[in-house]
Amino acid sequence: MLRRIAPALLTVLVVALGVTALAARPPQGTPQRTADFVVLAGIAGLRWEDVDPQRTPTLWRMAQDGSIGSLSVRSAHRPTCPVDGWLTVGAGSFAAWNGSRAAGGCPAAAVTVEQPDGIGANLPDQESVVQYNQQRLPWGALPGSLSESVRCSVAVGPGAAVAAARPFGRVDRYASALPADPRPLLGSCVLSIVDLGTVGGADPATRAAEARAADAELARVLAARPPRSLVLVAGISDTTQPSRLHVAVADGPGWERGWLTSASTGRDGYLQLVDLAPTALAALGRPMPERLFLGRPAISTGDRPTDLAEAIAAPANADREAAAQRAVSGGFFALLAGVQVLLALALLPLLRRARPHAGPAGPTPVSGRIVAVVELLLVAAALTVPAALLADAVPWWRGEHPGWIFAGVTALLVAAGTAAVRFAPGYANTLGPVGAVAGLTTLVVGLDVLTGARLQLNGVVGYSALQGGRYAGLSTVGLGVFLAGALVTGGWLAQRVHRGWRPAVMVAVGGLAVVVVGSPYLGADPVGAIALTAGVSVAAVISAGGWLTISRLAWATMAALAVGIGFAVVDLRRPAGERGSLGRFLSALGDGTGGFAVHRSSTENFETFVNSPLTVLALAGGLLVWFALLQPWGGLMRLFGIYPAVRAALAGTVVAAVLGGVLDGAALDVMGAAAALVVPMAALASLRVLGHAADRTRPAPARSRANGAEDESGPGGVGPVDGGDGPTGGGGPLGAAHPAPIGDPPTGTPATVTRAGSDAPGEHGGDADDPPGPTASGSTPDGTPPVPVPPRQVSRSSTEVAAS
């Protein structure tokens, strides 16, 4: 009875853990009305390196009294040109100006602003811009949403006119430049948008002069600001390539000396360009438009250093680190993919010759030293990604040659990790390196997430604030290596216990991983948590052996759906402005705009698949597994047959990685990151299984099935004798550990013949290959002398020996 309801109980447990992790949310400050007027001043290209007490004294004093942050100026076009930045501000969503563009360039034509009545203005191109964003871009932005949410707005300068224009092109009040006395103009509407110019020169002297001029205009704005007003200063866009982080300052009641943050970033000190529109409306106490902004209202958080120079150093360093990360990241993953492909090619002849032959015929065995070196190289390859993550603890980006510094630090960490695995207890066991590498990877990524994911922010194997996709929690690469490490660690632990406890071990380890991935306090990746739930369920139901049947697959699918539905229900019960990505997507489906989200996801999947080096890692790993490791001579099928919990862990990893990548718009990136860890370890374990395929020792006394006896053929069965890879040599990648038992030895008596302990599970479900085969003194693990086996007996099949 318990065996029948076990899948249901495991499903309920995984679902409970997943929904609990996803439902809890960290407390967030609720934006309150803090001002009667909002003045949004934009300076295209302004970065924190342009701000100092001498060049920009006004902005320096404003930053001293207000809240500051790093602004990601992502828009629907890359790079974000000034006109794209202003349009994104007015839309509250990623938008772009239409027009012909050179590759990576900006429209050459200036914005046309007409003034037919001398009070307001008209943008004749606005209608075509709205149509372009609504029909041709995947974000569905509506330019003019900000101005439509207030009764009237003021625009000063052509850039401000782009942000303040309503969808039909009308600007309520417009001035091409600040008048001699700006007070009446800035006090005529609750929302004023001011274009303070551009800081776009490549030459430091030119940038300094442009920053000084913009600061002088800002001084006039602050002198004329209405009473009880909030002034937002933002570096609205890029002016050169590559993209950079820009200035964000808020000064007003309730914004004193803090860090700017929003729910869209979840990271103190970081803000997005799309957050400015909802911030202005929230400060004025105005409702958000019916079509929700992509951005969220900003708030001010404490714990900012008292010394402004020290506080400004943080966003300035973040800008330099993000710029260096972009330059190094692509090369790192391309090099990693190339090294792992070369290692896979070098591994093929070793797999062919790894299995010893007892007779005179057969290939010459590979030298033990060569095999040992290859094993260390496989361990090093699997540890490269977690080592690169740890390398970001060192400020390598501050050096003159950041790429070389990062490479050196990563190489040292890889060498240290490889040495730790090599000299760890149990390294000689078949699964010893697998468990050590998986556990070490899970520990590194998990500790980083538990401490705020600081190593992943702007890290080479993390995410960049310049990309504007993620600012907190697990990255795509982090998700891939963490779910693979957690599942393989669970499989390694489960293999060491009795088969009846293996599903419970998988659920315990996998459930904790689901909590880490999905909790908004930690990994903040609900889609990854749902995908991992499916992987954990698959791993749990086949960890004790057997086929991945339709019913077991159904249980796994139901668990993932239950977690997704449970979180969706919880998320939809929240206010619209506090919903997560899943709740927003379901809301969009309800109001008919869900097609934009589907289109974005499919576009992102395609672009990632084509452009990412991780795609090469995923495809190369898949080819190695399918055309080599899963072949009769590859050893992986034998490994799966002997260690069903490991087979279950790898199957769960594939399911979770594929689902997580596709649903998160990351294509094969999650699978590529998981493959960087799993494939080298699977190859190493396959090499060891093949190397011990012909070992023989006197078997330990068999235990009855009533007492939980289990050998490598399943409960109470006789294992393969000749180490063959045929029907009794191992199961398929998702199949049963072995076919039905051939026969049961008499209770309390030893089996007649069995294969060596080097590949068979131990009496208590652990690794029985420690030590493998006969010991150095010629005795077997139980102290008895080895049984000599004539060469002719090696070729006999398991069925023949069992029958004899």
C-alpha positions as a printed Julia matrix, in Angstrom:
804×3 Matrix{Float64}:
  0.0     0.0     0.0
  2.77    2.4     0.95
  4.58    1.68   -2.3
  1.48    2.64   -4.29
  0.92    5.94   -2.54
  4.61    6.87   -2.35
  4.6     8.86   -5.63
  1.6    10.85   -4.44
  3.19   11.58   -1.08
  6.45   12.66   -2.71
  4.55   14.88   -5.13
  2.66   16.56   -2.29
  5.9    17.15   -0.39
  7.69   18.71   -3.37
  4.65   20.86   -4.18
  4.39   22.07   -0.59
  8.06   23.03   -0.52
  7.85   24.78   -3.88
  4.72   26.82   -3.17
  5.99   27.77    0.29
  9.22   29.05   -1.21
  7.53   30.99   -3.98
  4.67   32.46   -1.97
  6.78   34.22    0.66
  8.02   37.62   -0.41
 10.47   39.95    1.32
  8.91   43.08    2.8
  9.02   45.99    0.38
  8.45   49.61    1.11
  5.12   50.74   -0.26
  5.48   53.91   -2.34
  3.51   56.73   -0.76
  2.58   60.14   -2.01
  5.51   62.35   -1.09
  5.17   65.41   -3.35
  2.74   67.85   -4.93
  5.03   68.36   -7.94
  7.57   66.18   -9.75
 10.4    67.57  -11.87
 12.18   64.95  -13.99
 15.49   66.29  -15.31
 17.37   64.22  -17.85
 21.03   64.48  -18.9
 21.8    62.0   -21.67
 25.06   60.13  -21.1
 25.75   61.35  -17.56
 27.75   58.78  -15.56
 28.94   58.78  -11.97
 32.52   59.33  -13.07
 31.37   62.75  -14.35
 30.19   63.83  -10.89
 32.54   65.58   -8.44
 32.4    68.62   -6.14
 34.32   70.83   -8.58
 32.7    70.11  -11.96
 29.15   69.44  -10.76
 28.7    71.13   -7.37
 24.91   71.32   -7.68
 24.5    67.64   -8.45
 27.0    66.78   -5.71
 24.98   68.65   -3.09
 21.77   67.1    -4.39
 23.26   63.62   -4.12
 24.5    64.41   -0.62
 21.0    65.25    0.58
 18.97   62.8    -1.54
 19.03   59.16   -2.62
 21.32   57.81   -5.33
 21.64   54.74   -7.51
 22.96   53.25  -10.74
 20.57   53.58  -13.65
 20.28   50.89  -16.33
 19.11   52.68  -19.48
 17.84   49.63  -21.33
 15.23   50.35  -23.97
 13.79   48.44  -26.93
 16.86   49.38  -28.97
 20.52   48.77  -28.23
 22.34   50.98  -27.69
 19.76   53.25  -26.1
 19.99   56.46  -28.09
 18.87   59.72  -26.42
 15.57   59.73  -28.3
 14.96   56.09  -27.28
 15.69   56.95  -23.66
 13.28   59.88  -23.59
 10.59   57.8   -25.31
 11.06   54.97  -22.78
 10.62   57.45  -19.93
  7.27   58.59  -21.33
  6.1    55.04  -22.07
  7.1    53.42  -18.78
  8.1    50.43  -20.89
 10.89   49.51  -23.29
 10.34   51.68  -26.36
 12.33   52.87  -29.37
 12.08   55.61  -31.96
 11.35   54.38  -35.45
 13.52   55.26  -38.39
 16.44   53.84  -40.34
 19.38   52.81  -38.17
 22.89   51.75  -38.96
 24.09   48.6   -37.22
 24.15   49.54  -33.56
 23.66   53.21  -34.43
 21.06   55.88  -33.81
 18.65   57.71  -36.16
 20.36   60.59  -37.89
 17.29   62.8   -38.15
 16.44   65.18  -35.29
 13.04   65.15  -33.61
 10.61   67.57  -35.2
  8.77   69.75  -32.66
  6.07   72.12  -33.96
  4.68   75.04  -31.95
  1.45   76.16  -33.62
  0.0    78.08  -30.66
  3.03   79.16  -28.62
  1.79   77.34  -25.5
  2.15   73.67  -26.2
  3.76   71.75  -29.02
  3.07   68.92  -31.44
  5.22   65.99  -32.57
  4.07   65.07  -36.09
  5.98   61.77  -35.99
  4.32   60.55  -32.79
  1.57   58.59  -34.52
  4.04   56.52  -36.55
  6.2    56.03  -33.43
  3.22   54.66  -31.49
  2.33   52.35  -34.35
  5.93   51.12  -34.6
  6.1    50.27  -30.88
  2.65   48.7   -30.77
  2.9    46.53  -33.86
  6.55   45.81  -34.58
  8.25   45.64  -31.2
  7.64   42.79  -28.73
  7.1    45.01  -25.68
  3.82   46.61  -26.7
  4.85   49.97  -25.24
  2.49   52.92  -25.52
  4.48   56.18  -25.8
  2.79   58.97  -23.89
  1.44   56.77  -21.09
  3.07   58.97  -18.44
  1.56   62.22  -19.69
 -1.83   60.54  -20.16
 -1.83   59.71  -16.44
 -1.72   63.38  -15.32
 -3.94   66.35  -16.14
 -1.16   68.41  -17.68
  2.61   68.27  -18.11
  5.43   70.63  -19.0
  8.3    69.86  -21.37
 11.51   71.89  -21.67
 13.71   70.97  -24.61
 13.22   68.56  -27.53
 14.1    65.42  -25.55
 11.57   66.31  -22.88
  8.96   66.86  -25.6
  9.44   63.25  -26.72
  8.81   62.03  -23.16
  5.86   64.37  -22.5
  4.02   63.96  -25.83
  0.68   62.24  -25.57
  0.01   59.28  -27.91
 -1.48   61.6   -30.53
  1.56   63.93  -30.36
  0.32   66.84  -28.23
  2.61   68.4   -25.59
  0.55   70.38  -23.07
  3.11   73.11  -22.32
  6.44   73.44  -24.07
  9.54   75.63  -24.03
 12.61   74.99  -26.14
 14.85   76.12  -23.25
 14.5    77.26  -19.66
 13.15   80.82  -19.53
 14.86   83.54  -17.53
 12.5    82.82  -14.64
 11.46   79.13  -14.73
  9.18   79.34  -11.67
  5.86   80.01  -13.43
  6.52   77.32  -16.04
  7.6    74.6   -13.59
  4.69   75.39  -11.27
  2.0    75.32  -13.97
  1.62   71.5   -14.02
  2.2    68.74  -11.5
  4.71   67.06  -13.83
  7.61   68.83  -15.5
 10.19   67.11  -17.72
 13.38   69.03  -18.47
 16.1    68.22  -21.02
 19.37   69.49  -19.49
 21.54   68.52  -22.44
 23.99   65.75  -23.23
 27.31   64.56  -21.84
 28.56   62.61  -24.8
 32.14   63.51  -25.54
 34.78   60.78  -25.63
 37.48   63.23  -24.58
 37.63   63.76  -20.77
 37.94   67.53  -21.17
 34.88   67.65  -23.41
 32.86   65.54  -21.0
 33.88   67.76  -18.11
 32.73   70.9   -19.97
 29.39   69.33  -20.95
 28.81   68.09  -17.38
 29.57   71.56  -16.02
 27.05   73.15  -18.41
 24.35   70.63  -17.48
 25.03   71.23  -13.78
 24.56   74.97  -14.24
 21.14   74.37  -15.81
 20.25   71.99  -12.97
 21.06   74.77  -10.49
 18.43   76.96  -12.16
 15.88   74.16  -11.98
 16.49   73.59   -8.26
 16.27   77.29   -7.57
 12.87   77.42   -9.32
 11.43   74.13   -8.1
  7.88   74.35   -6.72
  7.33   73.83   -2.99
  6.98   70.24   -1.79
  8.42   68.81   -4.98
 10.42   65.74   -5.92
 13.3    66.29   -8.34
 14.62   63.26  -10.24
 17.89   63.55  -12.16
 18.75   60.73  -14.55
 21.4    59.96  -17.14
 18.67   59.19  -19.66
 20.62   57.21  -22.26
 23.91   56.15  -23.75
 25.76   58.43  -26.09
 28.55   56.06  -27.1
 29.11   52.34  -27.32
 29.36   50.17  -25.37
 26.5    50.76  -22.91
 27.24   51.99  -19.39
 25.43   52.53  -16.11
 24.28   56.08  -15.49
 23.37   58.54  -12.75
 20.09   58.42  -10.82
 19.39   60.92   -8.01
 16.14   61.69   -6.17
 15.81   64.73   -3.92
 12.68   65.59   -1.99
 10.66   64.83    1.14
 11.09   61.16    2.08
 14.15   60.64   -0.14
 16.9    61.68    2.26
 20.33   60.03    2.05
 19.45   56.54    0.89
 19.89   54.08   -1.95
 17.42   54.03   -4.8
 15.86   50.68   -5.59
 12.66   49.22   -7.01
 10.84   45.91   -7.19
 11.95   45.58  -10.82
 15.59   45.23   -9.73
 15.3    43.88   -6.19
 18.79   45.25   -5.5
 19.65   48.3    -3.4
 21.33   51.0    -5.46
 19.97   49.88   -8.85
 17.17   51.38  -10.89
 15.86   50.93  -14.42
 14.9    53.63  -16.88
 11.37   52.23  -17.02
 11.06   52.84  -13.25
 11.05   56.64  -13.62
  7.46   56.95  -14.91
  5.84   54.85  -12.15
  8.05   56.61   -9.58
  6.72   60.01  -10.66
  3.09   58.86  -10.54
  3.52   57.12   -7.17
  5.11   60.25   -5.67
  2.14   62.3    -6.9
 -0.33   59.73   -5.61
 -1.76   59.16   -9.09
 -3.05   55.76  -10.23
 -1.05   53.76  -12.72
 -2.43   53.42  -16.27
 -4.64   50.48  -17.16
 -1.83   48.93  -19.19
  0.73   48.44  -16.46
  4.21   49.86  -16.8
  7.05   47.36  -16.99
  8.83   49.43  -14.38
  8.01   49.7   -10.68
  8.0    52.74   -8.39
 11.37   53.46   -6.8
 11.84   53.72   -3.06
 14.67   54.91   -0.86
 16.44   52.43    1.41
 18.9    53.16    4.19
 22.41   51.98    5.06
 24.12   54.39    2.68
 27.59   55.51    3.77
 27.66   58.94    5.35
 30.61   60.01    3.22
 29.25   60.83   -0.24
 32.57   60.07   -1.96
 32.48   56.57   -0.5
 28.82   56.18   -1.48
 29.42   57.31   -5.07
 32.37   54.92   -5.36
 29.93   51.97   -5.18
 27.92   52.79   -8.35
 31.08   53.95  -10.12
 32.74   50.62   -9.38
 29.61   48.8   -10.5
 29.81   50.61  -13.83
 33.46   49.64  -14.33
 32.81   46.04  -13.28
 29.81   45.72  -15.61
 31.84   47.12  -18.52
 34.72   44.69  -17.84
 32.29   41.78  -17.41
 30.85   42.33  -20.85
 34.31   42.32  -22.41
 35.43   39.12  -20.64
 32.24   37.04  -20.45
 31.91   36.13  -24.13
 35.55   35.09  -24.41
 35.36   33.0   -21.25
 32.39   30.93  -22.4
 33.79   30.56  -25.91
 37.08   29.29  -24.45
 35.24   26.96  -22.05
 33.19   25.52  -24.9
 36.3    25.0   -27.01
 38.22   23.3   -24.21
 35.37   20.95  -23.39
 34.91   20.04  -27.06
 38.63   19.23  -27.37
 38.49   17.24  -24.15
 35.52   15.27  -25.48
 37.41   14.45  -28.68
 40.45   13.31  -26.69
 38.19   11.16  -24.53
 36.84    9.03  -27.39
 39.91    6.79  -27.88
 40.2     6.35  -24.12
 36.63    5.08  -23.91
 37.34    2.63  -26.72
 40.35    1.21  -24.9
 39.3     1.65  -21.28
 37.67   -1.76  -20.85
 40.26   -4.48  -20.07
 40.2    -7.75  -22.0
 41.22  -11.06  -20.44
 42.2   -12.8   -23.65
 45.22  -12.2   -25.89
 43.14  -10.26  -28.43
 41.99   -6.7   -27.94
 43.47   -3.2   -27.91
 46.41   -2.31  -25.73
 45.19   -0.9   -22.39
 45.75    2.8   -21.82
 48.42    3.72  -19.31
 47.08    4.28  -15.82
 48.92    7.58  -15.61
 47.22    8.87  -18.74
 43.83    7.88  -17.38
 44.62    9.6   -14.07
 45.62   12.81  -15.88
 42.47   12.75  -18.01
 40.37   12.25  -14.89
 41.94   15.32  -13.3
 41.31   17.32  -16.47
 37.65   16.27  -16.38
 37.4    17.38  -12.76
 39.01   20.71  -13.63
 36.62   21.23  -16.54
 33.61   20.56  -14.33
 34.86   23.03  -11.69
 35.58   25.89  -14.11
 32.18   27.6   -13.81
 32.03   27.63   -9.98
 35.67   28.78   -9.94
 34.81   31.65  -12.27
 31.98   32.6    -9.94
 34.35   32.69   -6.96
 36.84   34.74   -8.98
 34.47   37.71   -8.81
 35.26   38.01   -5.11
 38.56   39.51   -6.3
 38.32   43.03   -7.86
 39.97   41.88  -11.08
 38.17   44.55  -13.13
 40.23   47.34  -11.57
 43.5    46.26  -13.2
 44.93   47.44  -16.49
 44.42   44.0   -18.02
 41.24   42.71  -16.37
 40.84   39.73  -18.7
 44.24   38.29  -17.84
 43.75   38.91  -14.13
 40.4    37.13  -14.22
 41.92   34.21  -16.15
 44.75   33.89  -13.63
 42.47   33.98  -10.6
 40.09   31.47  -12.17
 42.95   29.11  -13.06
 44.26   29.21   -9.48
 40.8    28.46   -8.1
 40.33   25.6   -10.58
 43.67   24.12   -9.53
 42.78   24.46   -5.84
 39.38   22.86   -6.35
 40.83   20.02   -8.39
 43.42   19.33   -5.7
 40.7    19.35   -3.03
 38.67   16.8    -4.99
 41.74   14.67   -5.76
 42.78   14.34   -2.13
 39.28   14.11   -0.71
 38.36   10.82    1.0
 36.74    8.39   -1.4
 38.32    9.77   -4.57
 39.25    6.22   -5.64
 35.58    5.19   -5.62
 33.74    5.17   -8.92
 31.36    7.91   -7.77
 33.83    9.69   -5.48
 34.77   12.55   -7.81
 31.17   12.9    -8.98
 29.88   13.47   -5.46
 32.76   15.78   -4.52
 32.46   18.01   -7.59
 28.65   18.19   -7.42
 28.7    18.94   -3.7
 31.4    21.6    -4.06
 29.52   23.31   -6.9
 26.24   23.28   -5.01
 27.97   24.7    -1.94
 29.65   27.55   -3.85
 26.53   28.68   -5.72
 24.25   28.11   -2.74
 26.4    30.16   -0.36
 26.53   33.0    -2.87
 22.73   33.01   -3.15
 22.3    32.83    0.62
 24.58   35.86    1.05
 22.78   38.04   -1.49
 24.15   36.74   -4.82
 26.83   39.43   -4.77
 29.21   37.36   -6.9
 26.64   36.95   -9.66
 25.83   40.66  -10.01
 28.02   41.94  -12.86
 29.97   38.69  -12.67
 31.39   36.84  -15.66
 29.15   33.81  -15.03
 26.35   35.94  -13.58
 24.27   38.75  -15.03
 25.09   42.28  -16.03
 23.14   45.3   -14.87
 23.83   46.75  -18.32
 21.63   44.1   -19.92
 18.72   45.06  -17.71
 17.3    41.55  -17.5
 18.18   40.59  -13.93
 19.71   42.3   -10.93
 19.26   39.84   -8.05
 19.06   36.11   -7.37
 20.3    33.31   -9.62
 21.61   33.93  -13.1
 20.95   31.65  -16.05
 24.36   30.02  -15.65
 23.94   29.89  -11.88
 20.6    28.14  -12.26
 22.09   25.54  -14.62
 25.06   24.57  -12.46
 23.06   24.77   -9.22
 20.22   22.5   -10.31
 22.71   20.05  -11.83
 24.88   20.09   -8.73
 21.93   19.68   -6.36
 20.37   16.8    -8.3
 23.67   14.95   -8.79
 24.49   15.45   -5.1
 21.08   14.04   -4.24
 21.67   11.07   -6.54
 25.1    10.41   -5.03
 23.7    10.51   -1.5
 20.69    8.39   -2.46
 22.95    5.72   -3.96
 24.6     5.27   -0.58
 21.41    4.34    1.27
 18.96    1.47    0.98
 16.87    1.63   -2.17
 13.7     2.17   -0.16
 15.06    5.46    1.16
 16.39    6.79   -2.14
 13.25    8.7    -3.21
 13.11   10.39    0.19
 16.75   11.48   -0.1
 16.15   12.87   -3.6
 13.09   14.79   -2.41
 14.93   16.17    0.63
 17.91   17.46   -1.35
 15.85   18.54   -4.38
 13.2    20.19   -2.21
 15.8    22.34   -0.5
 17.15   23.3    -3.92
 13.64   24.31   -5.03
 13.37   26.59   -2.0
 16.74   28.21   -2.76
 15.91   28.74   -6.43
 12.35   29.96   -6.03
 12.35   32.04   -2.86
 12.23   35.79   -3.57
 14.62   36.17   -0.64
 17.2    33.96   -2.4
 17.25   32.79   -6.01
 14.15   34.77   -7.01
 13.51   32.57  -10.06
  9.96   31.14   -9.95
 10.23   29.67  -13.44
 13.46   27.91  -12.48
 11.79   26.57   -9.33
  8.88   25.15  -11.32
 11.29   23.5   -13.77
 13.41   22.12  -10.93
 10.28   20.68   -9.31
  9.66   18.64  -12.43
 13.28   17.45  -12.43
 13.2    16.49   -8.76
  9.97   14.57   -9.26
 11.42   12.63  -12.2
 14.56   11.85  -10.22
 12.62   10.74   -7.14
 10.27    8.32   -8.91
 13.06    6.41  -10.7
 15.82    6.69   -8.1
 15.11    3.22   -6.72
 15.22    1.63  -10.19
 12.68    0.89  -12.85
 11.52    2.55  -16.03
 10.33    6.11  -16.43
  6.79    4.98  -17.06
  3.87    7.09  -18.2
  2.43    7.14  -14.7
  5.71    8.27  -13.16
  6.12   10.96  -15.79
  2.56   12.04  -15.08
  3.36   12.43  -11.38
  6.37   14.58  -12.21
  4.33   16.73  -14.58
  1.56   17.11  -12.03
  4.05   18.24   -9.4
  5.46   20.97  -11.65
  1.97   22.11  -12.66
  0.82   22.13   -9.06
  3.72   24.35   -8.02
  3.09   26.68  -10.95
 -0.65   26.88  -10.32
 -0.18   27.33   -6.59
  2.22   30.2    -7.06
  0.02   31.74   -9.75
 -2.98   31.76   -7.41
 -0.92   33.37   -4.65
  0.6    35.91   -7.04
 -2.71   36.91   -8.61
 -4.16   37.66   -5.17
 -1.6    40.41   -4.69
 -2.19   44.02   -5.85
 -1.36   44.55   -9.51
  1.75   46.59   -8.74
  3.21   43.9    -6.47
  2.82   40.87   -8.72
  5.75   38.88   -9.96
  6.56   37.83  -13.53
  4.13   34.9   -13.5
  1.25   36.97  -12.13
  1.9    39.7   -14.68
  1.96   37.21  -17.52
 -1.37   35.71  -16.46
 -2.85   39.19  -16.09
 -1.66   39.99  -19.6
 -3.37   36.86  -20.88
 -6.56   38.04  -19.22
 -6.51   41.5   -20.8
 -5.48   40.24  -24.24
 -1.86   41.42  -24.23
 -0.28   38.07  -23.4
  0.81   37.67  -27.02
  3.55   40.25  -26.43
  5.02   38.12  -23.62
  4.9    34.97  -25.75
  6.5    36.82  -28.66
  9.24   38.2   -26.4
 10.0    34.77  -24.99
 10.22   33.13  -28.4
 12.39   35.96  -29.72
 14.73   35.75  -26.74
 14.97   31.96  -27.09
 15.91   32.26  -30.75
 18.48   35.01  -30.22
 20.06   33.16  -27.3
 20.18   29.9   -29.22
 21.95   31.52  -32.15
 24.37   33.8   -30.31
 25.28   32.11  -27.03
 28.48   30.03  -26.59
 26.55   27.96  -24.05
 24.56   26.57  -26.96
 27.8    24.99  -28.2
 28.4    23.5   -24.75
 24.9    22.01  -24.65
 25.07   20.58  -28.17
 28.62   19.26  -27.77
 27.69   17.61  -24.48
 24.6    16.06  -26.01
 26.58   14.69  -28.95
 29.23   13.18  -26.67
 26.59   11.5   -24.53
 24.48   10.18  -27.39
 27.17    9.05  -29.83
 29.8     7.92  -27.32
 28.86    7.5   -23.67
 25.52    5.81  -24.37
 27.03    3.38  -26.85
 27.8    -0.18  -25.69
 31.47    0.75  -25.47
 30.83    4.1   -23.76
 30.14    2.87  -20.23
 27.27    5.19  -19.35
 24.6     2.54  -19.85
 26.52    0.25  -17.51
 26.87    3.09  -15.0
 23.12    3.68  -15.11
 22.42    0.0   -14.54
 24.72   -0.24  -11.54
 23.79    3.12   -9.96
 20.09    3.8   -10.58
 20.05    6.85   -8.3
 22.72    8.53  -10.42
 20.76    7.69  -13.56
 17.71    9.29  -11.94
 19.65   12.43  -11.02
 20.93   12.89  -14.57
 17.47   12.33  -16.03
 16.04   14.93  -13.64
 18.8    17.36  -14.6
 17.92   17.1   -18.28
 14.22   17.7   -17.58
 14.83   20.67  -15.28
 17.47   22.3   -17.49
 15.42   22.08  -20.69
 12.26   23.39  -19.05
 14.08   26.15  -17.19
 15.84   27.4   -20.3
 12.85   27.37  -22.63
 10.36   28.87  -20.16
 12.82   31.55  -19.04
 13.67   32.65  -22.59
 17.23   31.34  -22.26
 17.05   28.55  -24.88
 19.88   26.05  -24.22
 21.87   28.29  -21.87
 20.65   26.52  -18.73
 21.34   23.16  -20.37
 24.79   24.35  -21.46
 25.68   25.44  -17.92
 24.43   22.12  -16.52
 26.34   20.2   -19.21
 29.56   21.99  -18.25
 29.29   20.24  -14.89
 27.48   16.97  -15.64
 29.08   15.76  -18.87
 32.71   15.69  -17.61
 31.6    13.88  -14.46
 29.53   11.36  -16.43
 32.54   10.71  -18.68
 34.84   10.23  -15.69
 32.46    7.78  -14.0
 32.02    5.91  -17.3
 35.79    5.56  -17.64
 36.01    4.07  -14.17
 33.13    1.67  -14.74
 34.73    0.43  -17.94
 38.1     0.09  -16.22
 36.59   -2.22  -13.6
 34.33   -4.15  -15.99
 36.36   -7.4   -15.73
 37.31   -7.23  -12.04
 36.34  -10.25   -9.92
 36.36  -10.89   -6.19
 34.78  -13.45   -3.9
 31.31  -12.06   -3.16
 29.98  -11.2     0.26
 27.12  -13.37    1.55
 23.87  -12.45   -0.12
 20.95  -11.27    1.91
 17.4   -12.38    1.34
 14.94  -10.15   -0.37
 12.95  -10.16    2.82
 15.88   -8.4     4.49
 16.24   -5.93    1.65
 18.91   -7.76   -0.35
 20.0    -5.98   -3.48
 22.75   -6.5    -5.97
 23.36   -4.71   -9.21
 20.68   -6.64  -11.04
 17.9    -5.47   -8.72
 16.33   -6.97   -5.64
 17.57  -10.52   -5.15
 18.88  -10.98   -8.69
 22.15  -12.27  -10.04
 24.3    -9.56  -11.57
 26.28   -9.72  -14.78
 29.32  -11.93  -14.62
 31.37  -11.03  -17.63
 30.89   -7.29  -17.37
 29.06   -7.2   -20.66
 27.11   -4.26  -21.94
 24.37   -6.42  -23.31
 20.93   -7.02  -21.88
 22.27   -7.77  -18.41
 25.04   -5.22  -18.46
 23.02   -2.11  -17.74
 19.84   -0.28  -18.44
 19.15    2.49  -20.87
 19.42    6.13  -19.87
 15.9     6.23  -18.51
 15.23    2.51  -18.32
 15.21    0.0   -15.54
 18.43   -0.83  -13.78
 18.24   -4.37  -15.17
 15.67   -6.76  -16.57
 13.84   -9.15  -14.3
 16.15  -11.15  -12.0
 17.48  -14.37  -13.45
 17.4   -16.21  -10.2
 17.63  -15.82   -6.47
 20.41  -17.34   -4.41
 19.3   -19.39   -1.42
 18.66  -17.33    1.65
 21.68  -17.05    3.89
 24.1   -18.55    1.35
 26.55  -16.72   -0.88
 25.77  -16.3    -4.53
 27.71  -18.63   -6.76
 29.46  -16.0    -8.85
 29.18  -12.26   -9.04
 31.03   -9.39  -10.64
 33.57   -7.38   -8.74
 32.57   -4.94   -6.07
 34.12   -2.2    -8.18
 30.87   -1.66  -10.04
 28.27   -3.22   -7.79
 26.3    -1.47   -5.08
 27.4    -2.39   -1.61
 25.47   -4.38    0.91
 23.91   -1.23    2.3
 23.38    0.51   -1.01
 26.67    2.4    -1.05
 29.62    2.29   -3.4
 31.05   -1.2    -3.16
 34.08   -0.32   -5.27
 36.11    0.9    -2.34
 38.61   -0.61   -2.71
 38.16   -1.78   -6.3
 38.99   -5.4    -6.99
 41.79   -7.16   -5.13
 43.84   -5.09   -2.74
 47.57   -4.49   -3.03
 48.25   -7.53   -0.89
 46.28   -9.79   -3.2
 43.28  -10.12   -0.92
 39.74   -9.07   -1.63
 37.77   -6.48    0.36
 36.47   -9.16    2.73
 39.96  -10.55    3.34
 39.64  -13.71    1.25
 42.01  -14.51   -1.58
 40.81  -13.68   -5.08
 39.15  -16.41   -7.06
 41.12  -17.26  -10.21
 38.97  -17.12  -13.33
 40.06  -18.95  -16.47
 40.0   -16.85  -19.64
 37.23  -18.97  -21.14
 34.9   -18.1   -18.25
 35.22  -14.37  -18.95
 33.35  -14.73  -22.21
 30.45  -16.6   -20.65
 27.21  -14.75  -20.36
 25.39  -14.03  -17.12
 22.64  -16.46  -18.06
 25.11  -19.29  -18.55
 26.78  -18.75  -15.2
 23.48  -18.42  -13.39
 22.26  -21.61  -14.97
 25.46  -23.4   -13.97
